[in-house]
PDB file of C-alpha atoms (C1' of nucleotides) in Angstrom:
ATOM      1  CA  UNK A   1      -5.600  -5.351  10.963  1.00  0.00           C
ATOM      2  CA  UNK A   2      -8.098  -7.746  12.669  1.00  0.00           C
ATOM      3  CA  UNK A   3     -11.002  -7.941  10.340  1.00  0.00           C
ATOM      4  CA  UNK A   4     -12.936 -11.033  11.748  1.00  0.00           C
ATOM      5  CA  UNK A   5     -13.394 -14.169  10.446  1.00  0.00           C
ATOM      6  CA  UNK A   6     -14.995 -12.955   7.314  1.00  0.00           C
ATOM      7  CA  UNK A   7     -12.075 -12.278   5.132  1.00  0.00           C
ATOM      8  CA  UNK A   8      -9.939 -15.356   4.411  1.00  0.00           C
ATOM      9  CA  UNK A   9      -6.433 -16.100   4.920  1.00  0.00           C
ATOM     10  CA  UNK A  10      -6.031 -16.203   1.488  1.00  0.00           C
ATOM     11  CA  UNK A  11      -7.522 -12.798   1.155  1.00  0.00           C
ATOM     12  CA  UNK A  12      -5.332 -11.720   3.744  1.00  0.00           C
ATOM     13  CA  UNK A  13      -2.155 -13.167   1.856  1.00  0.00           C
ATOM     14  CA  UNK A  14      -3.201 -11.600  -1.354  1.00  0.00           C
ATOM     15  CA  UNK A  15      -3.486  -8.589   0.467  1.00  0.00           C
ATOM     16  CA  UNK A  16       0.141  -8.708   1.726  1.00  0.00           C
ATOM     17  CA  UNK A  17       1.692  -9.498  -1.697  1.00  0.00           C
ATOM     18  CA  UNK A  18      -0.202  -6.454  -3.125  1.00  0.00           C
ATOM     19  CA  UNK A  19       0.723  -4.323  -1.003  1.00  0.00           C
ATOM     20  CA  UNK A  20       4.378  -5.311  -0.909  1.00  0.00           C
ATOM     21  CA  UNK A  21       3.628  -4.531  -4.708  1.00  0.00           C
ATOM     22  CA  UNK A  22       1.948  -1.307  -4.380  1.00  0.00           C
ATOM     23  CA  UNK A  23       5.104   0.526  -5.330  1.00  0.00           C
ATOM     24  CA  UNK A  24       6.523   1.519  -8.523  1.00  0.00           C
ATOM     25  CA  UNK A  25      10.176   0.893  -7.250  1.00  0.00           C
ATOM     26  CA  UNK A  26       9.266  -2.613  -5.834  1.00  0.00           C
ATOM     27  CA  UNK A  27       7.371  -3.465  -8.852  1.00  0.00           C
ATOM     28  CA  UNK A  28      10.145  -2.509 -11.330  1.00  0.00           C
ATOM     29  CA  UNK A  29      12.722  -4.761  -8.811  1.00  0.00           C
ATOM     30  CA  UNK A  30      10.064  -7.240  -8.823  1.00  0.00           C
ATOM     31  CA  UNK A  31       9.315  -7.811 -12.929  1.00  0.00           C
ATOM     32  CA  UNK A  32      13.577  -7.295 -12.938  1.00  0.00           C
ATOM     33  CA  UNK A  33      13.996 -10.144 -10.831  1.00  0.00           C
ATOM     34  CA  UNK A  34      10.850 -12.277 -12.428  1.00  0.00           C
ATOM     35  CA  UNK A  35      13.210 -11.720 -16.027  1.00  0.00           C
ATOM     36  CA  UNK A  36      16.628 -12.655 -14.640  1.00  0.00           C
ATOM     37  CA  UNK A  37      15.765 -14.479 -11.772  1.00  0.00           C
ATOM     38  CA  UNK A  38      18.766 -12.099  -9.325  1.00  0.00           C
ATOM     39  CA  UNK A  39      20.356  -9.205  -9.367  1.00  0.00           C
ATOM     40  CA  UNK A  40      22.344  -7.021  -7.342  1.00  0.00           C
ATOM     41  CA  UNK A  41      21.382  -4.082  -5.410  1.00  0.00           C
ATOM     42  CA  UNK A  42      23.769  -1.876  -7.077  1.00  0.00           C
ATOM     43  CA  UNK A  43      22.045  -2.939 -10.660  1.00  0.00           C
ATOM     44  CA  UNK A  44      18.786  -1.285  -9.409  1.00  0.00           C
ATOM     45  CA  UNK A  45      20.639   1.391  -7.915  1.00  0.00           C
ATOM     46  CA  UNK A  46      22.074   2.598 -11.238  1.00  0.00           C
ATOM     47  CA  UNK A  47      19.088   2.403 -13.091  1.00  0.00           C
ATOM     48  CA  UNK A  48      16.957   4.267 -10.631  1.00  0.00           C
ATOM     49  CA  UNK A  49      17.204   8.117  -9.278  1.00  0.00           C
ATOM     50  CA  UNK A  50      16.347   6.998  -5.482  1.00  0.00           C
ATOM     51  CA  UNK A  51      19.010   7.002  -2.636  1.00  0.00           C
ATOM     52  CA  UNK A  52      20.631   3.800  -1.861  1.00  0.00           C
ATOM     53  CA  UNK A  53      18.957   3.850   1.492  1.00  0.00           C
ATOM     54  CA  UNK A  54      15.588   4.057   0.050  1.00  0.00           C
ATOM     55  CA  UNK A  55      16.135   0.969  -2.055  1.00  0.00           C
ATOM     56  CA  UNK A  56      17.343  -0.616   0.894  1.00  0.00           C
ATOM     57  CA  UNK A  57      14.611   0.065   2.380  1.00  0.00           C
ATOM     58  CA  UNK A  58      12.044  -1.095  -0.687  1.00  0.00           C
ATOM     59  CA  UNK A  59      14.320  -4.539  -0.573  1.00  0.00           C
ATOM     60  CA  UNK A  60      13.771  -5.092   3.071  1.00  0.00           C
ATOM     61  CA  UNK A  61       9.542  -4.653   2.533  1.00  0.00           C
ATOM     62  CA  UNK A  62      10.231  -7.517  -0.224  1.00  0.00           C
ATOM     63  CA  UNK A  63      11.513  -9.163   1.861  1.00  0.00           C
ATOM     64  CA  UNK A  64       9.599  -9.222   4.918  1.00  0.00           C
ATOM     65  CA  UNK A  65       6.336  -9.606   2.490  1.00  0.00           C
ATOM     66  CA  UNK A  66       8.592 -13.328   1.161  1.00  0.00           C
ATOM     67  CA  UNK A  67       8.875 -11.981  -2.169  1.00  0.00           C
ATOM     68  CA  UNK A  68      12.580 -11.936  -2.607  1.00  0.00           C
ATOM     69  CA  UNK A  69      15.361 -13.265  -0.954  1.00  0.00           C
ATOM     70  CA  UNK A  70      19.192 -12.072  -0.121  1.00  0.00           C
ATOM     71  CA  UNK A  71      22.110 -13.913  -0.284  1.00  0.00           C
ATOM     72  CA  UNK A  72      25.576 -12.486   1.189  1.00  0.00           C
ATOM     73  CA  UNK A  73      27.826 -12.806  -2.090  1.00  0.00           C
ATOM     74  CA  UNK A  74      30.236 -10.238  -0.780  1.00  0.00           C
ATOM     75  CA  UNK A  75      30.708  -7.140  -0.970  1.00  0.00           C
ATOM     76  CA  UNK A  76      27.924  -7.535  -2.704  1.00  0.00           C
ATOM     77  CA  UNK A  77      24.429  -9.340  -1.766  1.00  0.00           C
ATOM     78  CA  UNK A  78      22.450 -10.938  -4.466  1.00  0.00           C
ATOM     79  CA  UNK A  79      18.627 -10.486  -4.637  1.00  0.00           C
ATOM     80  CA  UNK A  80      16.402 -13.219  -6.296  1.00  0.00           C
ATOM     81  CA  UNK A  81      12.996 -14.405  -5.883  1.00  0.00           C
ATOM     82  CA  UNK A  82      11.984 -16.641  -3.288  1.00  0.00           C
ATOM     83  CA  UNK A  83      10.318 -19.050  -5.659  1.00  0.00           C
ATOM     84  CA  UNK A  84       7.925 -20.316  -3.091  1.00  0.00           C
ATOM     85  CA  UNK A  85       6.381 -17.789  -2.467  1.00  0.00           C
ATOM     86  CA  UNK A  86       6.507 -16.004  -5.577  1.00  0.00           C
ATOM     87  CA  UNK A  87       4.060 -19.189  -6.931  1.00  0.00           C
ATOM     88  CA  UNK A  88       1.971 -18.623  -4.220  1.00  0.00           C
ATOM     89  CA  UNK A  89       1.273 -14.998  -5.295  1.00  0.00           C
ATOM     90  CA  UNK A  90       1.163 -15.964  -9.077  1.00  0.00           C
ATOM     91  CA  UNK A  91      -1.404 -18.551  -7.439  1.00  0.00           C
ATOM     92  CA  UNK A  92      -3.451 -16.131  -5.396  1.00  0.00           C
ATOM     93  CA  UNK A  93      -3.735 -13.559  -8.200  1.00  0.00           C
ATOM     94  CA  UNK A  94      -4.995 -15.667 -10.482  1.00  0.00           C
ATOM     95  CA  UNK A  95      -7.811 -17.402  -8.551  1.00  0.00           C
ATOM     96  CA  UNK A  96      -8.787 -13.407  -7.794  1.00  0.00           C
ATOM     97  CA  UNK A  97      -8.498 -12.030 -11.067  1.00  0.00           C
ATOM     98  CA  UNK A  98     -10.304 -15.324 -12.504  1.00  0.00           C
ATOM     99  CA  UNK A  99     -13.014 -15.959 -10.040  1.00  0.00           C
TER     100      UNK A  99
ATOM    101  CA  UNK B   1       6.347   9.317  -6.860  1.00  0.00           C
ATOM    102  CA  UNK B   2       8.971  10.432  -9.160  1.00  0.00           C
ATOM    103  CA  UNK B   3      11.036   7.633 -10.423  1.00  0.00           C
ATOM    104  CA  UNK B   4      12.373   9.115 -13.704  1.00  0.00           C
ATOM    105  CA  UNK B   5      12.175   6.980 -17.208  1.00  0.00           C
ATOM    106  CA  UNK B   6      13.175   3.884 -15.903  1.00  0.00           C
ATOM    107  CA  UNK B   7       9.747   2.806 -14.725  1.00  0.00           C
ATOM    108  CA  UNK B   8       7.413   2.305 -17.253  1.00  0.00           C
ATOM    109  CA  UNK B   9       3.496   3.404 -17.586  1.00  0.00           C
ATOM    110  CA  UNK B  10       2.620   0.055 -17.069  1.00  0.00           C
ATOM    111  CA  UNK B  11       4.475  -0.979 -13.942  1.00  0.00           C
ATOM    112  CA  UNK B  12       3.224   2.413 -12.776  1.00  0.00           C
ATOM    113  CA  UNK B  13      -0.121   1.123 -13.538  1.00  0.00           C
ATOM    114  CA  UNK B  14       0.424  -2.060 -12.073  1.00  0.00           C
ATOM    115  CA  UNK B  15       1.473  -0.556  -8.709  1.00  0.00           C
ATOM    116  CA  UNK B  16      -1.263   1.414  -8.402  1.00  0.00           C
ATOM    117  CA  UNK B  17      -3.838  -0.957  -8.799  1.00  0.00           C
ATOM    118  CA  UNK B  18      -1.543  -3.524  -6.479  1.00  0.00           C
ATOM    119  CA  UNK B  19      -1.875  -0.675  -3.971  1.00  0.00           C
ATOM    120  CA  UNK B  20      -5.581  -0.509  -3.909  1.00  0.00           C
ATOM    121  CA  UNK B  21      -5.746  -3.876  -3.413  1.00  0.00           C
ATOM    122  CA  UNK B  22      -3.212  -4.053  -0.361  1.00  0.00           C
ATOM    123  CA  UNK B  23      -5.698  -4.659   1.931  1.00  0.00           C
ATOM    124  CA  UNK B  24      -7.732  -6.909   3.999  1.00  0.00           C
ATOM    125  CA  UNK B  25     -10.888  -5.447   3.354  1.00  0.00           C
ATOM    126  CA  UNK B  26     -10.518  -4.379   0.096  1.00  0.00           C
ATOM    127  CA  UNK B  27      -9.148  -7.015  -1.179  1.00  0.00           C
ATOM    128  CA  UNK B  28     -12.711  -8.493   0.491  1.00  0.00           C
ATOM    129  CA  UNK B  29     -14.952  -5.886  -1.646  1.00  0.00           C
ATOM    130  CA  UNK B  30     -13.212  -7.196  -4.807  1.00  0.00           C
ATOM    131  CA  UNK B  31     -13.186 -10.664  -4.727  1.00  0.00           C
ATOM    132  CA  UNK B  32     -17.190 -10.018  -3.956  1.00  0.00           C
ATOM    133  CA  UNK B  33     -18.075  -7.922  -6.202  1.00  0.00           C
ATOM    134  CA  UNK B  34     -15.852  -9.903  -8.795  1.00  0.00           C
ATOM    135  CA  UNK B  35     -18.067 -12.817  -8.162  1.00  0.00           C
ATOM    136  CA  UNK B  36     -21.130 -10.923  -7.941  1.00  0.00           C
ATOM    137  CA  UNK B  37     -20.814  -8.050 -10.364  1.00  0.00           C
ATOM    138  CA  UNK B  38     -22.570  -5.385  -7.680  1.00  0.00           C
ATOM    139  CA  UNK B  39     -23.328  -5.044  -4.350  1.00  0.00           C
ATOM    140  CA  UNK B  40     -24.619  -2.030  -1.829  1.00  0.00           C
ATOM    141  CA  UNK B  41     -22.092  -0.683   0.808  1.00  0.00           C
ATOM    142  CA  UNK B  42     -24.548  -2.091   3.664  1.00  0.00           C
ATOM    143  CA  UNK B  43     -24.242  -5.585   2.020  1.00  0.00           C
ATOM    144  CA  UNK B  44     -20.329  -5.585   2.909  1.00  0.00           C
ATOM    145  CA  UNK B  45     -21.260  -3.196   5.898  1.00  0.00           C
ATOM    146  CA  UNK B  46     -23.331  -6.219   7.465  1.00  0.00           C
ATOM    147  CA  UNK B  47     -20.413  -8.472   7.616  1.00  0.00           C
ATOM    148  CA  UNK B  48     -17.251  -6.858   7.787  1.00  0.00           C
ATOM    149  CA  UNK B  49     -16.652  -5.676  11.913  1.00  0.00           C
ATOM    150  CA  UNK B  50     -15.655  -2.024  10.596  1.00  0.00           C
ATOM    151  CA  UNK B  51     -17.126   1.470  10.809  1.00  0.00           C
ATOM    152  CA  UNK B  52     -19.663   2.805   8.014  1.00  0.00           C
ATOM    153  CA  UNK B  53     -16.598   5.181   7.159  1.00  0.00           C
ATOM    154  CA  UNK B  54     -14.132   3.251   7.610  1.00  0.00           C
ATOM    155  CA  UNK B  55     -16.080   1.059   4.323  1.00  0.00           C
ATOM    156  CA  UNK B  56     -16.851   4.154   3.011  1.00  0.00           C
ATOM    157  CA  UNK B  57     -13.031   5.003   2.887  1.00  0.00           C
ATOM    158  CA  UNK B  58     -11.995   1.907   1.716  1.00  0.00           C
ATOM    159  CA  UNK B  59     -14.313   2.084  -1.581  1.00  0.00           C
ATOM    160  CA  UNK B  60     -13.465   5.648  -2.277  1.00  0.00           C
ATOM    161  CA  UNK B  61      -9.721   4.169  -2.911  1.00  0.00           C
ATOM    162  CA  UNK B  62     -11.105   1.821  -4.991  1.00  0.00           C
ATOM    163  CA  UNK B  63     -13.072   3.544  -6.765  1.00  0.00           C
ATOM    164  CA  UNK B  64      -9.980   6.453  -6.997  1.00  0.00           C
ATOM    165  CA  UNK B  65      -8.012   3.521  -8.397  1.00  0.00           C
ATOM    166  CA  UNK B  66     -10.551   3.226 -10.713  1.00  0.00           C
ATOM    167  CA  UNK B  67     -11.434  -0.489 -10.171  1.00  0.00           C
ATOM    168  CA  UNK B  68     -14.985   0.220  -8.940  1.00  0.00           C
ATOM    169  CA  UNK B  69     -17.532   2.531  -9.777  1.00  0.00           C
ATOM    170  CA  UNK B  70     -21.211   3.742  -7.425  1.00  0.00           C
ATOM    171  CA  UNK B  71     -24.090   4.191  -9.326  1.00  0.00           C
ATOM    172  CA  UNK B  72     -26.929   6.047  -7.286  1.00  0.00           C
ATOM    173  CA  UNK B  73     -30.258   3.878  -6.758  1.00  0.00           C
ATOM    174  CA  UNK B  74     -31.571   5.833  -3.548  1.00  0.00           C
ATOM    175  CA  UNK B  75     -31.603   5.445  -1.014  1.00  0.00           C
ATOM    176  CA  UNK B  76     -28.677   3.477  -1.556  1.00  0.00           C
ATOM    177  CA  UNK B  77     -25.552   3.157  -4.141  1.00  0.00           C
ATOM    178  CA  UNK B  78     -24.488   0.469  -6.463  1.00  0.00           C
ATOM    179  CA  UNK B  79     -21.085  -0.384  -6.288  1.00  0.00           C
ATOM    180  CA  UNK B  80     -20.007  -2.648  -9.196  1.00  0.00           C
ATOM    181  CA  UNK B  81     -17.008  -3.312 -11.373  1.00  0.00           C
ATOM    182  CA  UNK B  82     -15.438  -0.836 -13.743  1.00  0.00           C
ATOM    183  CA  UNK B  83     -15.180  -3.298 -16.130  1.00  0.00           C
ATOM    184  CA  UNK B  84     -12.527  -1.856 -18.324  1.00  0.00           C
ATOM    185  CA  UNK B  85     -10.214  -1.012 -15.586  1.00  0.00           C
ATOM    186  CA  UNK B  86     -10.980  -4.525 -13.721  1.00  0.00           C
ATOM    187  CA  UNK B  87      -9.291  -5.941 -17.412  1.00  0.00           C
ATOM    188  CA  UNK B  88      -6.240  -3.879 -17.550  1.00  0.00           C
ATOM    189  CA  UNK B  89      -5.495  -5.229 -13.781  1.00  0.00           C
ATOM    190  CA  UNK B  90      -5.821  -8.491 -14.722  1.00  0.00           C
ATOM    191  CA  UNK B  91      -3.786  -8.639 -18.311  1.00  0.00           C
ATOM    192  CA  UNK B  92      -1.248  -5.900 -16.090  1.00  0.00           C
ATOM    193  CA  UNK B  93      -0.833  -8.605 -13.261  1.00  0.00           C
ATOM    194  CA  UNK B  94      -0.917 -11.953 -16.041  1.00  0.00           C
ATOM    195  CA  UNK B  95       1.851 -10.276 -17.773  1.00  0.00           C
ATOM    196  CA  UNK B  96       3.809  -9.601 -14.545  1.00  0.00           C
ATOM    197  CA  UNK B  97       3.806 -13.068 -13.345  1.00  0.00           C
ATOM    198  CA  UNK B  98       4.011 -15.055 -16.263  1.00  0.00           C
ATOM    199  CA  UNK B  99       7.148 -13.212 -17.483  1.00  0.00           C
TER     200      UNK B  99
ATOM    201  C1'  DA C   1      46.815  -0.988   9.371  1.00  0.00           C
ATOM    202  C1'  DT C   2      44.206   1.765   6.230  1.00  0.00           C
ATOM    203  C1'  DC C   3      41.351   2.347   2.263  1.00  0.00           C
ATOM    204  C1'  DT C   4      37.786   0.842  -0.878  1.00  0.00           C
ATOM    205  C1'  DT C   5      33.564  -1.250  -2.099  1.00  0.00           C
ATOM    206  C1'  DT C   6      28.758  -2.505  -1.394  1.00  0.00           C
ATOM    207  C1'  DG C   7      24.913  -2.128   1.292  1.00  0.00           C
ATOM    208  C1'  DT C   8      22.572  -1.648   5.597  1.00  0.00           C
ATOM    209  C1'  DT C   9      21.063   0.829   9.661  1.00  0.00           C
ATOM    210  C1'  DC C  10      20.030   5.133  12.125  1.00  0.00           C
ATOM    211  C1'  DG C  11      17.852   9.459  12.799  1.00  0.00           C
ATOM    212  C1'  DT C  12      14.546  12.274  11.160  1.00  0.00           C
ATOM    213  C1'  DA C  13      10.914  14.757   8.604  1.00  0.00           C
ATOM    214  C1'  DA C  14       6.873  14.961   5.662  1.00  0.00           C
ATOM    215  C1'  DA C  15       3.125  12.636   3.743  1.00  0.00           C
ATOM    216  C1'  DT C  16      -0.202   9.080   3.638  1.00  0.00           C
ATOM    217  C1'  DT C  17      -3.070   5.500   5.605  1.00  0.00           C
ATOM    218  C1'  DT C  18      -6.216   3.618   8.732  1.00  0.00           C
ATOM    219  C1'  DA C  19      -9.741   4.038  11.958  1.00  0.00           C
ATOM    220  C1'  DC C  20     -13.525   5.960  14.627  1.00  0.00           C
ATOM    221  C1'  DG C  21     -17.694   8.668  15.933  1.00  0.00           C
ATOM    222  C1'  DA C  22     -20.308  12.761  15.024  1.00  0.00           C
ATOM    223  C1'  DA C  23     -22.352  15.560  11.746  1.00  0.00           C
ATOM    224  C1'  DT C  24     -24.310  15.873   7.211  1.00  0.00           C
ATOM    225  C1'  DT C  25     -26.755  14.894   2.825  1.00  0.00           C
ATOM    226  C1'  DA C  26     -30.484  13.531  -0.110  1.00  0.00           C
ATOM    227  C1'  DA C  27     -34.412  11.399  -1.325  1.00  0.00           C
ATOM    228  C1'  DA C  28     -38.527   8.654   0.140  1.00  0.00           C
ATOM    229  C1'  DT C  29     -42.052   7.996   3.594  1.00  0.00           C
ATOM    230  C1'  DG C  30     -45.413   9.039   7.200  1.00  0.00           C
TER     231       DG C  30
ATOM    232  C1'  DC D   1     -42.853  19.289   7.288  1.00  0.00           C
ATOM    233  C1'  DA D   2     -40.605  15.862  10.360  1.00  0.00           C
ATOM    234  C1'  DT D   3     -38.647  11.158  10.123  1.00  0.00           C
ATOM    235  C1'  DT D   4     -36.309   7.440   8.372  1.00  0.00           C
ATOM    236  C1'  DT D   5     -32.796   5.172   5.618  1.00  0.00           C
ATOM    237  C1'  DA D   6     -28.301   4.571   3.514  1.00  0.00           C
ATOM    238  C1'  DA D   7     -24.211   6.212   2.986  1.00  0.00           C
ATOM    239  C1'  DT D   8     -20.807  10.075   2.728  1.00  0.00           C
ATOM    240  C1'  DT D   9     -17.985  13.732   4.583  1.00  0.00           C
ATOM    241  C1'  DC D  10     -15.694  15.960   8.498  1.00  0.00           C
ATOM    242  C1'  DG D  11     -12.563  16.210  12.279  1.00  0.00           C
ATOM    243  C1'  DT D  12      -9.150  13.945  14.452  1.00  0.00           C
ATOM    244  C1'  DA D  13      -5.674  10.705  16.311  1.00  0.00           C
ATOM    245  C1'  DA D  14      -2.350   7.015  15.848  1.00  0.00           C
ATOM    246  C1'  DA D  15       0.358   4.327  12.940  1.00  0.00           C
ATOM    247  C1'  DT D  16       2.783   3.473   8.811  1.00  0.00           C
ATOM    248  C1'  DT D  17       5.184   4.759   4.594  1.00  0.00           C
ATOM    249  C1'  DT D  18       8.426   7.144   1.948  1.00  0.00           C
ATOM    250  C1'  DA D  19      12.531   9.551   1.483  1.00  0.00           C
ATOM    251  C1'  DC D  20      17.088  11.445   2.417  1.00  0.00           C
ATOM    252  C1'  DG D  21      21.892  11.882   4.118  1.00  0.00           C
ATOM    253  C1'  DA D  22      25.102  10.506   7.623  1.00  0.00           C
ATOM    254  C1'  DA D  23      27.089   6.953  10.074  1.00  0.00           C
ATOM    255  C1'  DC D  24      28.278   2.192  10.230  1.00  0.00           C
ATOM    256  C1'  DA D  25      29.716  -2.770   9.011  1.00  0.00           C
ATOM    257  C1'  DA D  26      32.341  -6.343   6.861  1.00  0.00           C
ATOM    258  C1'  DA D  27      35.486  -8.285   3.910  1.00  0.00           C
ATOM    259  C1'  DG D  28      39.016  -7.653   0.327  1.00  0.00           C
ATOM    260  C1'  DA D  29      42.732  -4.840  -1.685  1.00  0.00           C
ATOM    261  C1'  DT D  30      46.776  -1.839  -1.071  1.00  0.00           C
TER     262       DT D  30
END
DNA sequence: ATCTTTGTTCGTAAATTTACGAATTAAATG
DNA sequence: CATTTAATTCGTAAATTTACGAACAAAGAT
């Protein structure tokens, strides 16, 4: 995605976190996690008619944007925001949406 | 995209906007013509290192996602904000991260 | 030692996204 | 009527996304 120097990095970052939203799934975990703070993967997977594998999959791309965070609680694994980052995005937005 | 009941209209809203903005450059078009109300295609054409088509592309999924809107003023078209839409994003995306 | 529980990883297929250049459109201009 | 201008649409290729079920992993329970 090399764009040049004209976009910013902040564009770029804003970019990332809305894409990593740009799913109905991820944004369901996402406003789940922004009530209760964690959860576990099995919680979503009750609630929602997608294969286990698929929501592993939507938790990994949360992941690897720094969205959430997984913690090895076993046999379970408990999902909650990473808090840094999550500001950051809460940041970004509203600087684009306000601008 | 079939997620059952679980997922409400809105986060389905919210993703879909969030997806339009998951990128570089369109997250670059935005924040523009956010500041600036309207701009041509060859004003974002002259600085962005991308393809006419590739631009071209990129504002058809905005304007698909309904946050944009061309207005022909030959030989060239307006792109500016779909003000309505543009509001829903932003109250959608306030909720989501001040819940 | 085997079974159960909770999730992940693997393999794979279908669909979508991203990107480019060439061809096209549509009106204004010479 | 041919040219120019500004941008779109077409054709196409490569990469990524989305989804599923089967196989696997890791620790606790039986």
């Amino acid at each position: 995605m090399e764009v040049g120097t004209v976009i910013t990095e902040q564009q770029q970052r804003a970019a990332r976190y809305a894409k990593a939203l740009g799913h109905p799934v991820r944004m369901y975990v996402m406003e789940l996690l922004s009530k209760q703070s964690c959860c576990y993967s099995g919680d979503i997977s009750d609630e929602l008619p997608i294969a286990k594998s698929t929501l592993s999959q939507h938790l990994k791309e949360l992941k690897d944007a720094g969205l959430i965070q997984g913690e090895i609680e076993l046999p379970r694994i408990k999902y909650c925001l990473n808090r840094e980052n999550w500001n950051e995005a809460k940041l970004l937005f509203k600087q684009f949406f306000s601008v």
